[in-house]
mmCIF file of C-alpha atoms in Angstrom:
data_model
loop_
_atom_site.group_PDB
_atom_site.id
_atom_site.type_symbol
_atom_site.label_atom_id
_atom_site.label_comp_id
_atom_site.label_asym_id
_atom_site.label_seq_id
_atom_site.Cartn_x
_atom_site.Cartn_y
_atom_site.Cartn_z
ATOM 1 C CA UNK A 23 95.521 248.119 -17.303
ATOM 2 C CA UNK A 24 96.348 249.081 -20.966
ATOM 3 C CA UNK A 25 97.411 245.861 -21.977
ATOM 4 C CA UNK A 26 94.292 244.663 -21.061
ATOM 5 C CA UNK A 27 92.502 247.390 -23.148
ATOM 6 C CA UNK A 28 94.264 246.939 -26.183
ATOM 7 C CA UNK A 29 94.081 243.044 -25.891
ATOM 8 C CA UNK A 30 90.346 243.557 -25.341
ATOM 9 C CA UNK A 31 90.171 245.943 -28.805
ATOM 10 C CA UNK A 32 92.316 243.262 -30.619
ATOM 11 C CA UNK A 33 90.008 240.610 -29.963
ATOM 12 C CA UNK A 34 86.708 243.191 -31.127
ATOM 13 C CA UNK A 35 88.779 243.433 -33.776
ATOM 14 C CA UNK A 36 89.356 240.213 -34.935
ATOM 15 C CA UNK A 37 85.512 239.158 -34.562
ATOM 16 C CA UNK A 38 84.182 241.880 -36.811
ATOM 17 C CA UNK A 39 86.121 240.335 -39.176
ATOM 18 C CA UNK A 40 84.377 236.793 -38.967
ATOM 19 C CA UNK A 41 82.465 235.969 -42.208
ATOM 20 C CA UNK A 42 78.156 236.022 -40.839
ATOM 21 C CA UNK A 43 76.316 233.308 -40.001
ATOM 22 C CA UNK A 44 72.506 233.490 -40.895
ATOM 23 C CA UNK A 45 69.880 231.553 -39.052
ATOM 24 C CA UNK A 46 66.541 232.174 -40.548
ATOM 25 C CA UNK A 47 64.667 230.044 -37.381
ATOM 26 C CA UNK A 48 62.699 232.138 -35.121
ATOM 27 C CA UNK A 49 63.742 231.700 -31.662
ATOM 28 C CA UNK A 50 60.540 229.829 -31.138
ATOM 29 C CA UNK A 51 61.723 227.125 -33.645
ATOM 30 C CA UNK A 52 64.926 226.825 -32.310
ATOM 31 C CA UNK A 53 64.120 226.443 -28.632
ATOM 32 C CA UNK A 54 61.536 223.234 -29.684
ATOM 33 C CA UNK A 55 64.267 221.405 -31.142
ATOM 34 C CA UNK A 56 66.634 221.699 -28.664
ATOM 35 C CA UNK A 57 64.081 221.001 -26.175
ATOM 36 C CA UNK A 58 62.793 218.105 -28.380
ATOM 37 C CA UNK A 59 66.207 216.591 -28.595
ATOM 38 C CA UNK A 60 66.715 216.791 -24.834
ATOM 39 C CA UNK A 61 63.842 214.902 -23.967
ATOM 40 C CA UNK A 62 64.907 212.251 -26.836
ATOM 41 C CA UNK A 63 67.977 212.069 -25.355
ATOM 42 C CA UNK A 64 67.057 211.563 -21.735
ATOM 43 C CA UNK A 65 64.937 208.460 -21.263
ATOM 44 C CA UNK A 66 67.561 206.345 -23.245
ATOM 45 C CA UNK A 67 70.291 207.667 -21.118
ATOM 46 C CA UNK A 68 67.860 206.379 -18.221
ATOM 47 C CA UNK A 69 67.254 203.323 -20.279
ATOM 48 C CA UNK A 70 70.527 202.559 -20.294
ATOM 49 C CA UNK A 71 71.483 203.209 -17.357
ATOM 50 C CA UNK A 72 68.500 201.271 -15.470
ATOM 51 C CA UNK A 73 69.901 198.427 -17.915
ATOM 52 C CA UNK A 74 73.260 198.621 -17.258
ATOM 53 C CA UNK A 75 72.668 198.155 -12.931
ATOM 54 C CA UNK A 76 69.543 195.835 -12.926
ATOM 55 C CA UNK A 77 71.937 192.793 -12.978
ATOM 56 C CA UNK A 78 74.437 194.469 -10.793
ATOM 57 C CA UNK A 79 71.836 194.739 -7.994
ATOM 58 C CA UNK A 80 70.454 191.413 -8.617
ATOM 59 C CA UNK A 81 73.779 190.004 -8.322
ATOM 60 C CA UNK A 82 74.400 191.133 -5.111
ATOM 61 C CA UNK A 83 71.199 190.459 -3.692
ATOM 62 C CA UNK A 84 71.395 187.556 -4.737
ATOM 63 C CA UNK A 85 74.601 186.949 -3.068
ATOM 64 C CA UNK A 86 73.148 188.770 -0.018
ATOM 65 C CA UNK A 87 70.384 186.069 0.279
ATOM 66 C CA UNK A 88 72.614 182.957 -0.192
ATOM 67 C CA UNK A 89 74.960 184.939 2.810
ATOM 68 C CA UNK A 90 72.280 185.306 4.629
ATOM 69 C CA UNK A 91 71.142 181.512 4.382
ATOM 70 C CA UNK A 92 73.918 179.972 4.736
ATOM 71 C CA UNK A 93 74.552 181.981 7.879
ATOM 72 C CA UNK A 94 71.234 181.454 9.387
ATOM 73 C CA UNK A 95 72.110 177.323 8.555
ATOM 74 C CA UNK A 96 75.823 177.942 10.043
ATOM 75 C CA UNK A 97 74.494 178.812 13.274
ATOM 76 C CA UNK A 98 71.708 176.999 13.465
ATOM 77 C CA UNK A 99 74.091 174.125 13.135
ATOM 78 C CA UNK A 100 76.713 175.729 15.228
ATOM 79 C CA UNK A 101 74.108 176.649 17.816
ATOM 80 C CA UNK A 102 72.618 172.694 17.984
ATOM 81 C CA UNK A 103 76.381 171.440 18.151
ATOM 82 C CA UNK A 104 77.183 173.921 20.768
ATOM 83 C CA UNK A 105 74.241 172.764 22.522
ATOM 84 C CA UNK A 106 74.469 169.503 22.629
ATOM 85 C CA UNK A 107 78.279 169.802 23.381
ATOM 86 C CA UNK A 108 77.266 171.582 26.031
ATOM 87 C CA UNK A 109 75.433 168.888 27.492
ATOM 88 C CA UNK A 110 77.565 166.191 26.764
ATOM 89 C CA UNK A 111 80.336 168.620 28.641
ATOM 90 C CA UNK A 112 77.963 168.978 31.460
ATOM 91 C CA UNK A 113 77.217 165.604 31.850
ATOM 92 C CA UNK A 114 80.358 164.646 31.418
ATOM 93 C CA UNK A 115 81.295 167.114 34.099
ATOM 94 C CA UNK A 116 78.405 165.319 36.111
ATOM 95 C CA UNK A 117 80.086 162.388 35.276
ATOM 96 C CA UNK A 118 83.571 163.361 36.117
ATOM 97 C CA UNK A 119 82.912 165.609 39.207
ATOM 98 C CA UNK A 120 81.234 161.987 40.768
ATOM 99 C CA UNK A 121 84.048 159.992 39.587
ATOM 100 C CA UNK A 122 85.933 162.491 40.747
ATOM 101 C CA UNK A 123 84.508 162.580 43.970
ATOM 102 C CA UNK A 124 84.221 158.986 44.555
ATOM 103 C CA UNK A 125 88.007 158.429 43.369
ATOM 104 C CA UNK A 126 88.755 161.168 45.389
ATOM 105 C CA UNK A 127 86.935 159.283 48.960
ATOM 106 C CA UNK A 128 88.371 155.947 48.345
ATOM 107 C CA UNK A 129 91.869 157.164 47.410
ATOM 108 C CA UNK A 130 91.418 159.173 50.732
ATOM 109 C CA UNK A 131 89.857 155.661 52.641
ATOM 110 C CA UNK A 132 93.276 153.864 51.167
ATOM 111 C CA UNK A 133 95.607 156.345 51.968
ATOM 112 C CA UNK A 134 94.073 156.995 55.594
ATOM 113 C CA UNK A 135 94.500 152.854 55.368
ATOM 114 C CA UNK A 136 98.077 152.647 54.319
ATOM 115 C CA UNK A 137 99.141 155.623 56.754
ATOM 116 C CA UNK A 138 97.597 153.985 59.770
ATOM 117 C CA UNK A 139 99.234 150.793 58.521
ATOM 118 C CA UNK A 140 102.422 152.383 57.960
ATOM 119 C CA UNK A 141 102.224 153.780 61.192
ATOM 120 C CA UNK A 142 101.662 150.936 63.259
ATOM 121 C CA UNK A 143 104.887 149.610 60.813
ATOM 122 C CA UNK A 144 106.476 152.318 62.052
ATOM 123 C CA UNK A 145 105.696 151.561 65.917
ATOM 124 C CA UNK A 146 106.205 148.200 65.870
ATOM 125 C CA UNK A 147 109.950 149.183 63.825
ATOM 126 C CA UNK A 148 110.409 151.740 66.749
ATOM 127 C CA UNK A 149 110.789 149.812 69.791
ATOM 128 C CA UNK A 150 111.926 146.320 70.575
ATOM 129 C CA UNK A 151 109.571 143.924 72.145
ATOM 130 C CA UNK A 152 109.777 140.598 74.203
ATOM 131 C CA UNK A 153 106.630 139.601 74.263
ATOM 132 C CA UNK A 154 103.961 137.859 72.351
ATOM 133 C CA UNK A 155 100.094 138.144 72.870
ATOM 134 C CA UNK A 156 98.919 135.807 70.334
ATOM 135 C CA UNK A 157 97.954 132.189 71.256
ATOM 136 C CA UNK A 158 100.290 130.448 69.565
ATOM 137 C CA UNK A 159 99.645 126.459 70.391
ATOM 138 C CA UNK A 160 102.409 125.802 67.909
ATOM 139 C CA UNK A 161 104.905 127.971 70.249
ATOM 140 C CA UNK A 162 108.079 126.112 71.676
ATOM 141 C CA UNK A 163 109.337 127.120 75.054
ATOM 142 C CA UNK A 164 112.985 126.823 76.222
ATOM 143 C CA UNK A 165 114.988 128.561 78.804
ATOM 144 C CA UNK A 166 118.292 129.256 80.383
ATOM 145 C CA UNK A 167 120.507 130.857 82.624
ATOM 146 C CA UNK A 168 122.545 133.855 82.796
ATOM 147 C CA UNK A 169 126.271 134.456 82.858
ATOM 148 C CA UNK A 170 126.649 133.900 86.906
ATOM 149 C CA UNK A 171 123.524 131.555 86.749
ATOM 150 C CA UNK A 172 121.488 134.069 89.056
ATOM 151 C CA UNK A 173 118.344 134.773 86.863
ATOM 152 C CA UNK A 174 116.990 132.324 84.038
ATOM 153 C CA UNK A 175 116.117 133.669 80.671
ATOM 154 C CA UNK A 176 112.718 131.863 79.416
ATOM 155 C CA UNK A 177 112.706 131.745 75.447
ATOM 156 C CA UNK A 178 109.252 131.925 73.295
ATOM 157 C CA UNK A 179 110.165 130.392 69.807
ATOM 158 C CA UNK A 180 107.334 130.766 67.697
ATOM 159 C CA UNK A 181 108.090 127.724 65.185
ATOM 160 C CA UNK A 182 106.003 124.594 64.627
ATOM 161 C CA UNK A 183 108.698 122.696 63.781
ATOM 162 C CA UNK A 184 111.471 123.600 66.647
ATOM 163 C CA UNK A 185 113.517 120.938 67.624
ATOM 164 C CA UNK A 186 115.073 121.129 71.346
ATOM 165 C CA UNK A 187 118.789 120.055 69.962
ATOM 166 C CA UNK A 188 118.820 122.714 67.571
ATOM 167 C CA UNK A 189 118.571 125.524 69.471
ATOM 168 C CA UNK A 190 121.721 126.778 68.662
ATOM 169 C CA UNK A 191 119.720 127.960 64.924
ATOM 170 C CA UNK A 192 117.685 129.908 66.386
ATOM 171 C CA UNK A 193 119.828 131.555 69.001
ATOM 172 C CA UNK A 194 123.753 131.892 69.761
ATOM 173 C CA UNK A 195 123.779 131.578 73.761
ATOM 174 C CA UNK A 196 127.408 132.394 73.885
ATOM 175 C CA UNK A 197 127.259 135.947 71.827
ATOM 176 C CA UNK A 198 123.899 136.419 74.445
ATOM 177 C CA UNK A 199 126.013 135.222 77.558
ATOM 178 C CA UNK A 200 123.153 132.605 78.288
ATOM 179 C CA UNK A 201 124.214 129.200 79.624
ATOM 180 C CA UNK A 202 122.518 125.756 78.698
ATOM 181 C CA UNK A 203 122.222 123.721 81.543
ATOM 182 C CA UNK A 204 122.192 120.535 79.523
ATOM 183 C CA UNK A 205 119.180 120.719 77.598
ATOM 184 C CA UNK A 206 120.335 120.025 74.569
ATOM 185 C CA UNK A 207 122.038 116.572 75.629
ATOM 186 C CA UNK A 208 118.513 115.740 76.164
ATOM 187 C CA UNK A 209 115.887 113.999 73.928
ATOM 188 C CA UNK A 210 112.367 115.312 74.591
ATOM 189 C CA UNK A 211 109.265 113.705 73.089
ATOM 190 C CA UNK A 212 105.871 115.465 73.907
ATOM 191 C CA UNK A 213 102.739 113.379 74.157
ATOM 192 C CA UNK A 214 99.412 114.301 74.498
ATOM 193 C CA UNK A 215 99.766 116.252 78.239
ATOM 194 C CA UNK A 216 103.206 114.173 78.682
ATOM 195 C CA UNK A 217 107.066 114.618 78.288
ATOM 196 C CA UNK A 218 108.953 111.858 77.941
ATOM 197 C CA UNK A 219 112.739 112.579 78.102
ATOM 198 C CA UNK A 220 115.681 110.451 77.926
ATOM 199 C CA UNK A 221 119.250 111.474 78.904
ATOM 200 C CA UNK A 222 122.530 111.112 75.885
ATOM 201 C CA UNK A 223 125.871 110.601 76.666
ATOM 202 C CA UNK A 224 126.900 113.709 76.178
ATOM 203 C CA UNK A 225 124.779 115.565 79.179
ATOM 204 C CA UNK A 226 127.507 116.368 81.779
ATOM 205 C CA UNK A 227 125.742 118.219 84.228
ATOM 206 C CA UNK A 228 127.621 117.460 87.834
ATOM 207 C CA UNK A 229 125.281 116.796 90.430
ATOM 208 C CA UNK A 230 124.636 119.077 93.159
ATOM 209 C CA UNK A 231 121.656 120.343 95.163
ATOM 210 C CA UNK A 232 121.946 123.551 92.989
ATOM 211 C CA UNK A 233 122.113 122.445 90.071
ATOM 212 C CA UNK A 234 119.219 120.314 90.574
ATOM 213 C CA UNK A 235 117.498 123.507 91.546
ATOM 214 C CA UNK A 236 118.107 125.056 88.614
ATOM 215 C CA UNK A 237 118.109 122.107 86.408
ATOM 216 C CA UNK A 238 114.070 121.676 87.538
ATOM 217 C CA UNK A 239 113.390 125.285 87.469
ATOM 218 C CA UNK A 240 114.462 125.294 83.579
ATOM 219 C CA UNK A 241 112.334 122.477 82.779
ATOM 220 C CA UNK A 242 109.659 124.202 84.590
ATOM 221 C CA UNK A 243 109.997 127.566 82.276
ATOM 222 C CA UNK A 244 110.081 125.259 79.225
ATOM 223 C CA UNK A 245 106.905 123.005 79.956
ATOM 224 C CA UNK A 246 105.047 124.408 82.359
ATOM 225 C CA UNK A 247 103.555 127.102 79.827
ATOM 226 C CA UNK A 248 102.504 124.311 77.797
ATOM 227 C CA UNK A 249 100.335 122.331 80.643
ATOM 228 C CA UNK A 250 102.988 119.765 81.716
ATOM 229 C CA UNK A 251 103.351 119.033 85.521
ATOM 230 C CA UNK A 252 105.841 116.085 84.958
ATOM 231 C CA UNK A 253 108.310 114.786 83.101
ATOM 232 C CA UNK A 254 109.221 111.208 83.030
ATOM 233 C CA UNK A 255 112.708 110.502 82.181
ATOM 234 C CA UNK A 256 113.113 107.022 80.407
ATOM 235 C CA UNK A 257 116.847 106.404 81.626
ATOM 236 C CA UNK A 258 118.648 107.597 84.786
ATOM 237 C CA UNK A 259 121.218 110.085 85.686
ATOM 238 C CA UNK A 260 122.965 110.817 89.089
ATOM 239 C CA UNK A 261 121.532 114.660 88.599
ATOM 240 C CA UNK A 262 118.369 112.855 89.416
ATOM 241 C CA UNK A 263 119.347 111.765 92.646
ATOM 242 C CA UNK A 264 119.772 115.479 94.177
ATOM 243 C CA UNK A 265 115.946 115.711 93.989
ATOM 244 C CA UNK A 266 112.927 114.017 95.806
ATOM 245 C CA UNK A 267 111.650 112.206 92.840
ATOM 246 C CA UNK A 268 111.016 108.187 92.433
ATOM 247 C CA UNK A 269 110.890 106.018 89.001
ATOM 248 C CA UNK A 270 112.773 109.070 87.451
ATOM 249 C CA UNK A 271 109.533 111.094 86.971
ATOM 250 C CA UNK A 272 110.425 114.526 87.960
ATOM 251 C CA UNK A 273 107.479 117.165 89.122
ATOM 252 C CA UNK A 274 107.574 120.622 87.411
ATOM 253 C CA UNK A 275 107.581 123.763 89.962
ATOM 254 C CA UNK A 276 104.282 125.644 89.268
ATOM 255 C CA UNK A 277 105.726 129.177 87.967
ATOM 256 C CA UNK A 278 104.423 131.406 90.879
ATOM 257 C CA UNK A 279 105.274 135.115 92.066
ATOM 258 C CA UNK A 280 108.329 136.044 89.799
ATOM 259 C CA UNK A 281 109.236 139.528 89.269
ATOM 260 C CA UNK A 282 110.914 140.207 85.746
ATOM 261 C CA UNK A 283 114.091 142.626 85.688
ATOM 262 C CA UNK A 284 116.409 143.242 82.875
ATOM 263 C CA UNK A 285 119.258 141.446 81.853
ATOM 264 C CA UNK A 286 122.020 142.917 79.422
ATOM 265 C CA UNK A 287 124.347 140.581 77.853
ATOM 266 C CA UNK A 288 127.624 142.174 76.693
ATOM 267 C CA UNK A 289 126.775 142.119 72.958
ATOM 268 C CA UNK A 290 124.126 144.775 74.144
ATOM 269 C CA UNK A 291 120.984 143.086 73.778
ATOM 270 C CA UNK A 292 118.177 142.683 76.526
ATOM 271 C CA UNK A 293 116.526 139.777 77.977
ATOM 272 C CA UNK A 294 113.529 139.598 80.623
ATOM 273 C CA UNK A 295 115.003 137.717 83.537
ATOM 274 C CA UNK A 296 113.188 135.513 86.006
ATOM 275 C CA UNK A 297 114.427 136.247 89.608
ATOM 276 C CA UNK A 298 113.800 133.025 91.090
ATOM 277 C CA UNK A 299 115.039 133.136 94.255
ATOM 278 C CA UNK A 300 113.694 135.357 96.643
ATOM 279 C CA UNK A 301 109.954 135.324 97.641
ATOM 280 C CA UNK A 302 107.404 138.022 96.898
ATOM 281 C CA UNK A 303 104.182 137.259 97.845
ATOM 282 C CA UNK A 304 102.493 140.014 96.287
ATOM 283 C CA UNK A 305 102.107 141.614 93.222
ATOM 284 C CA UNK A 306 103.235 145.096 94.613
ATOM 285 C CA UNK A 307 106.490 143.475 96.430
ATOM 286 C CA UNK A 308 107.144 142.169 93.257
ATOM 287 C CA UNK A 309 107.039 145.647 91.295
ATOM 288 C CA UNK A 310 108.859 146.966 94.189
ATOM 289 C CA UNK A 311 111.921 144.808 93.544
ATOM 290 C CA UNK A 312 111.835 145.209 89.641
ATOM 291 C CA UNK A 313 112.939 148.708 90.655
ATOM 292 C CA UNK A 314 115.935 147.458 91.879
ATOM 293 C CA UNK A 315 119.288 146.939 89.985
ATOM 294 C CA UNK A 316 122.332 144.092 90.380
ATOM 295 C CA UNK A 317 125.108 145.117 88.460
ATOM 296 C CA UNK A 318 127.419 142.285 89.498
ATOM 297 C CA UNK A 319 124.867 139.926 86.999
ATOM 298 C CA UNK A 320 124.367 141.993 84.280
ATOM 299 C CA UNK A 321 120.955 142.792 85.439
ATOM 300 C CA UNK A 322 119.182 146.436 85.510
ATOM 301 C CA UNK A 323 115.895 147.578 86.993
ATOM 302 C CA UNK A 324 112.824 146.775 84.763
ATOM 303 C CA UNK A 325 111.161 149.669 86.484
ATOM 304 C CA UNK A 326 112.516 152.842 86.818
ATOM 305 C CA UNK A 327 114.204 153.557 90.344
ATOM 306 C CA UNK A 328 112.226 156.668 90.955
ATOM 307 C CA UNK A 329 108.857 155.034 90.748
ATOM 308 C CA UNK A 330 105.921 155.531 92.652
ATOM 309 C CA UNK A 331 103.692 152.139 92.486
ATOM 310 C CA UNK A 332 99.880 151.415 93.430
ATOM 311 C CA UNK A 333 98.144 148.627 92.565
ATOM 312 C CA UNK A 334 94.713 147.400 93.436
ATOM 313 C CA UNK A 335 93.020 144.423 92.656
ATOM 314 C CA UNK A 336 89.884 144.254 90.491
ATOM 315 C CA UNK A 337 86.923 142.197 89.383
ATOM 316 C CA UNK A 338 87.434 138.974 86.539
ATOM 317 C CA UNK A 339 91.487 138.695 87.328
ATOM 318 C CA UNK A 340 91.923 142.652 86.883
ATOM 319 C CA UNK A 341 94.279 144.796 88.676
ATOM 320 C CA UNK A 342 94.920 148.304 88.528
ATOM 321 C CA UNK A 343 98.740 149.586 88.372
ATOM 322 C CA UNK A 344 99.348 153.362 88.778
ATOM 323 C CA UNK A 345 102.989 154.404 88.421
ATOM 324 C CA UNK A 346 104.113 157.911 88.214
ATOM 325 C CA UNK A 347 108.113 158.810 87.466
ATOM 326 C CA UNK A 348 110.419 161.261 85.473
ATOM 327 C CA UNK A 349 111.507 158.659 83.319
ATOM 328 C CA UNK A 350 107.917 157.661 81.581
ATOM 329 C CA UNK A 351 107.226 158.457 78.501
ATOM 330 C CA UNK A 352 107.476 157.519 74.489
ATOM 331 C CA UNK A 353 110.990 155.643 74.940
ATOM 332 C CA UNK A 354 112.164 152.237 74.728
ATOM 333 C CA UNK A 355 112.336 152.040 79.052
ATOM 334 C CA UNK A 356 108.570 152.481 79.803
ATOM 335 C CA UNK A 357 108.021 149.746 76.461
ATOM 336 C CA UNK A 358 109.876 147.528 78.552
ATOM 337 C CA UNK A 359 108.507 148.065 82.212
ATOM 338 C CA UNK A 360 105.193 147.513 80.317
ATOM 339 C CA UNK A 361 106.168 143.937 79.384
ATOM 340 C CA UNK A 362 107.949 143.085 82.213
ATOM 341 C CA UNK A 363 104.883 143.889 84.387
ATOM 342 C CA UNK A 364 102.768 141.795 82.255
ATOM 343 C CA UNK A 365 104.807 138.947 82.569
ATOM 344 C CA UNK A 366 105.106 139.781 86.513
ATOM 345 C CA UNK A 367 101.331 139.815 87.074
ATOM 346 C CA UNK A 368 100.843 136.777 85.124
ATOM 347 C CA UNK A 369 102.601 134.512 87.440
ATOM 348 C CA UNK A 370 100.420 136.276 90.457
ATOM 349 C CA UNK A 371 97.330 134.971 88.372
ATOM 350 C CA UNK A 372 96.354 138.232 86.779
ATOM 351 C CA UNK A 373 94.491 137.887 83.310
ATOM 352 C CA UNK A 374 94.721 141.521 82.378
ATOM 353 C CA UNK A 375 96.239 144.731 84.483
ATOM 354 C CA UNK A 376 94.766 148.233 83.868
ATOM 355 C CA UNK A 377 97.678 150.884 83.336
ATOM 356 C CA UNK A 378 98.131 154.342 85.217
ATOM 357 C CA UNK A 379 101.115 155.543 83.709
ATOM 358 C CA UNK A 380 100.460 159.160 82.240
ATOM 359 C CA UNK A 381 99.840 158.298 78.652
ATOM 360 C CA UNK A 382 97.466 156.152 76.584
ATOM 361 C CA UNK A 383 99.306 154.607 74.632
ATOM 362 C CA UNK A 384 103.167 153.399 74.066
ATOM 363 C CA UNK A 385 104.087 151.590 71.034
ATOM 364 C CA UNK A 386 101.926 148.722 70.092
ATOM 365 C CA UNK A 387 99.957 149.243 73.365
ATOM 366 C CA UNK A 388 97.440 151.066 73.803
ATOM 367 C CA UNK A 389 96.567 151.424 77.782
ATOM 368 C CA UNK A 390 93.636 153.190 77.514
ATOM 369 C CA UNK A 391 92.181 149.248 77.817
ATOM 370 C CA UNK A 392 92.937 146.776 79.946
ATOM 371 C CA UNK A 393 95.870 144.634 78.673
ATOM 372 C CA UNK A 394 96.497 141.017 78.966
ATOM 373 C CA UNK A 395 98.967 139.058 80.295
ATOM 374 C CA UNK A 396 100.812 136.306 78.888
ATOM 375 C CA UNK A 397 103.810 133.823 79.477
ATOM 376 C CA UNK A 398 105.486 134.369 76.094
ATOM 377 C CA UNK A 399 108.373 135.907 76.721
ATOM 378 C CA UNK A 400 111.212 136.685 74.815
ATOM 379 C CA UNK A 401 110.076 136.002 71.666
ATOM 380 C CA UNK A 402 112.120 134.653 68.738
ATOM 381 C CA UNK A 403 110.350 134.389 65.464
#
């Protein structure tokens, strides 16, 4: 506190010692000119200042304005491109989403197409089959015997151009244990509804009332299917004299009443075989038998053993077949007692037989309809 005191006396001191200033204004004089300077002062300041931001502000609204077009242009433009992109997209979508559609049906139609196709591929690749339902007027018929020459194996060759001596091309009878009887020591011509045949050299077939038999019953299976009743022989041969023929014209056996069966050569493949001797004078005797095996020729039951058979004839060369046994079903045996029944009951006269079996359909048939007959039988393309 009395540092402060004497600093404050110091300080008294020292001003009383300043030399005096005189102003003779009043205090009214002095108080106009400051306030007259003050009012000079500020509207220049203002002046100057008003100057100093006018451009400034123009400037920027300026600049605001241009922003503010170009914007409103921007989306303008944006908004009509947007737009009309938008409508191109959506009818491009229309577009699309019909293409889309319609690409999407057909490829559907073809692939339900190709998958039915490839499955009837696959059926007909599943099974083996022996017969052939199409008319084929440019099929060739041969036939032969088995092995032990009980059964004879007709053959179907579906080729315009077959010729009877060159059978072996088509077939190898001794890997298939099937015996020619002579046939191809013989030269057939076919004319019109006749068959005119002449013996070579080289047949060798010894005479005998059984081989007659079965020498007739061949030609039979060969021409019968294609209308012949006769065949007239152009040159003679002591086989012909074992049969009650004159001039050498030799009468073809109407194929009547033969049950099919199965025969199994030894290289494993299957044959439908004719029993031919034997008489069965109905349909269901004949289907009876088929159930039956003989192992001592090779040949097994086309028909499953177990099998309980009905048949019943119907209107327009129908007739109803109802078998019932363990062993039907999808597989390779019922395939064949289909086709060997078919062949049956179309030497009985039967155009079509209506199937009882279980099922509707087996392979490539469907038996759900009625299905024809036919006497093209083991067929070789």
């Amino acid at each position: 506190m009395k540092n402060h005191k004497s600093n404050d006396e110091q300080l008294k001191e020292q001003l009383r010692k300043l030399p005096k200033i005189e102003d003779k204004r009043t205090k009214e004089e002095v108080f106009q000119q400051i306030e007259a300077q003050m009012k000079q002062d500020k509207p220049s300041s203002q002046k100057k200042r008003s100057f100093i931001w006018v451009p400034v502000l123009a400037t920027v609204c300026a600049a605001l304005l241009i922003f503010v077009i170009i914007q409103g242009q921007d989306f303008s433009r944006s908004y009509d491109q947007s737009t009309s992109e938008m409508a191109d997209d959506s009818d491009m979508d229309t577009f699309d989403n019909a293409d889309d559609e319609a690409s999407t049906a057909e490829e559907s139609r073809e692939a339900d197409i190709f998958n039915k196709a490839e499955m009837q591929d696959n059926i007909k690749e599943e099974y083996r089959y022996l017969l052939d339902m199409e008319d084929t007027q440019g099929a060739s018929h041969m036939a032969f015997l088995t092995e032990q020459g009980q059964h004879i194996i007709p053959i179907t060759i579906l080729q315009s151009n077959f010729s009877y001596n060159q059978i072996n091309e088509y077939i190898d009878l001794e890997e298939n244990d099937l015996y020619d009887i002579g046939i191809r020591e013989i030269q057939f011509q076919r004319e019109n509804q006749k068959v005119i045949a002449t013996f070579t050299d080289s047949f060798e077939l010894q005479p005998s009332g059984n081989n007659y038999s079965n020498f007739e019953k061949v030609l039979a299976y060969m021409f019968r299917p294609l209308g012949m009743k006769e065949i007239q022989f152009e040159n003679h041969h002591p086989i012909l004299n074992e049969g009650d023929i004159s001039n050498n014209l030799v009468p073809l056996s109407p194929i009547e009443q033969v049950p099919y069966k199965i025969y199994q050569s030894n290289n494993g493949a299957e044959w439908l075989a004719a029993k031919t001797d034997g008489i069965f004078k109905t349909l269901t005797a004949a289907l009876e038998e088929m159930k039956i095996a003989e192992p001592a020729f090779n040949v097994q039951p086309s028909i499953p053993e177990d099998t309980v058979i009905e048949t019943e004839d119907q209107p327009g060369g129908q007739v109803f077949v109802s078998l019932s046994s363990a062993q039907i079903g999808d597989n390779q045996i019922t395939v064949q007692m289909i086709e060997a029944i078919l062949a049956t009951a179309f030497t009985y006269g039967y155009q079509e037989v209506i199937f009882s079996i279980g099922i509707d359909q087996i392979g490539k048939y469907d038996l759900s309809e009625p299905i024809q007959t036919t006497d093209q039988i083991n067929i070789i393309q």
